[in-house]
Amino acid sequence: MVNKATRPADPFIGQDLWNIQLQNGQLKHFLTIEGLGSDMLTQILDTAESFAGVNESVKKVPLLRGKTIVNLFFEASTRTRTTFELAAKRLSADVLNINISTSATSKGESLLDTLHNLQAMQCDMFIVRHADSGTAHFIANHVAPHISVLNAGDGRHSHPTQAMLDMFTIRRNKGADFGGLRVAIVGDILHSRVARSQIHALNTLNTGDVRVVAPRTLLPKGIEQMGVSVYHDLQEGIKDADVVIMLRLQKERMSGALLPSEQEYFQLYGLTEETFAAAKDDAIVMHPGPINRGVEIASSIADGPHSVILDQVTYGIAVRMAVMSMTLGHNGKREAQA
Ligand code: NCD
């Protein structure tokens, strides 16, 4: 476990969030990987493993029957929103999808007013995606005590369930010992909440070698301090890698011209059969999606035998079921004690 006393304040949120997501050592909210120990991450992966079987055969379990879960997405999403919805339904919860563009928030109702109205409908969980870093934490700080908040992506800051489904995918393919693994994360690290959460998770699980590969303009300053080695050359960066994680150019978060052109980017950083040959023979290729074919990844790689990109989507359901049941299960226990 990270020592609370030595842990720096979260640079994105501007306050130490250590205590918010854990209550009595249990997961109450799931907002960020930071501050969670390898025991907690392993518990999430093990719980997800037990649900992966449910998805393959039984389809539904009654664990969250009677609970109401609200998908509150202020930013576009396909995979994340739908897999959260499927996860909730497979746990027998009721799910509300709030479409922000047609909700009262777009008529000027404040975020807190919207939340208070949803709370008045006896909801138990908010799943939040927002373009601003820190929104899920803000909400977690303001909801009624029985509600759990899950972060489905906040600005460039954090996307913890994505990181955990990525860890699940790596564990399924490469085994539980991350110590011997070399993992390379390639692309737009600067704008990527996924990369940040992955780096925290990989380091917490004691991954042997975590690398980031990107042009200088797409790397945040001081990224080395997160415990990664930095490469600017693709083939050098993915050399002998066990896992290659590709990231999309997140143009919606870019201000100014950070790249000469997509064609040039593909020539230098695109994963093709030729460049991928530098990785280990049994390397897997991952991508959180959405993928941009011919920009960061060639179709022959995205659809090829080393790609586990669609498995990531499938595993996302089991991982989200795990996090939902762990956070709401904890609430159930608290209610029973009260
Ligand atoms: C990612 C996101 O939204 O941060 N996608 C996802 O959740 N599957 C990555 C991205 O948008 O490129």
Coordinates of C-alpha atoms and ligand atoms in Angstrom, one line a residue, residues 73 75-81 129 152-155 158-159 161-162 165 191-195 246-250 252-253 287-292 296 313 320, ligand 1:
F73 CA -22.6 10.5 -19.3
E75 CA -19.3 13.0 -22.9
A76 CA -19.7 10.6 -25.8
S77 CA -19.2 6.9 -25.2
T78 CA -20.2 3.6 -26.8
R79 CA -18.3 0.7 -25.2
T80 CA -18.0 2.1 -21.7
R81 CA -21.6 3.2 -21.3
R129 CA -18.2 10.4 -17.4
A152 CA -16.2 6.3 -16.2
G153 CA -13.6 8.8 -17.4
D154 CA -12.9 12.3 -16.2
G155 CA -11.0 14.7 -18.6
S158 CA -8.5 8.9 -14.8
H159 CA -10.4 5.9 -16.2
T161 CA -12.5 0.6 -14.9
Q162 CA -10.8 0.7 -18.3
L165 CA -10.3 -4.4 -17.7
H191 CA -4.4 13.5 -23.4
S192 CA -5.0 10.0 -22.2
R193 CA -6.8 9.3 -18.9
V194 CA -6.5 5.6 -19.9
A195 CA -2.7 5.7 -20.0
M246 CA -2.1 1.5 -28.7
L247 CA -3.9 4.7 -28.0
R248 CA -6.0 7.0 -30.2
L249 CA -5.0 10.5 -31.0
Q250 CA -7.5 12.4 -28.9
E252 CA -11.1 16.6 -29.2
R253 CA -8.7 17.3 -26.3
H287 CA -6.5 -0.7 -27.6
P288 CA -9.2 0.9 -25.4
G289 CA -11.1 1.9 -28.5
P290 CA -12.3 3.7 -30.5
I291 CA -9.6 2.7 -32.9
N292 CA -8.6 4.8 -35.9
E296 CA -2.4 4.6 -35.0
V313 CA -14.7 -5.1 -24.6
R320 CA -17.6 -3.5 -14.2
Ligands
NCD1 C1 -11.2 5.9 -24.0 C2 -11.7 7.1 -23.3 O1 -12.8 7.5 -23.4 O2 -10.9 7.7 -22.5 N1 -12.1 5.1 -24.5 C3 -12.8 4.2 -23.8 O3 -13.3 4.5 -22.7 N2 -13.0 3.0 -24.3 C4 -10.1 6.2 -24.9 C5 -10.3 7.2 -26.0 O4 -11.3 7.9 -26.1 O5 -9.5 7.2 -26.9

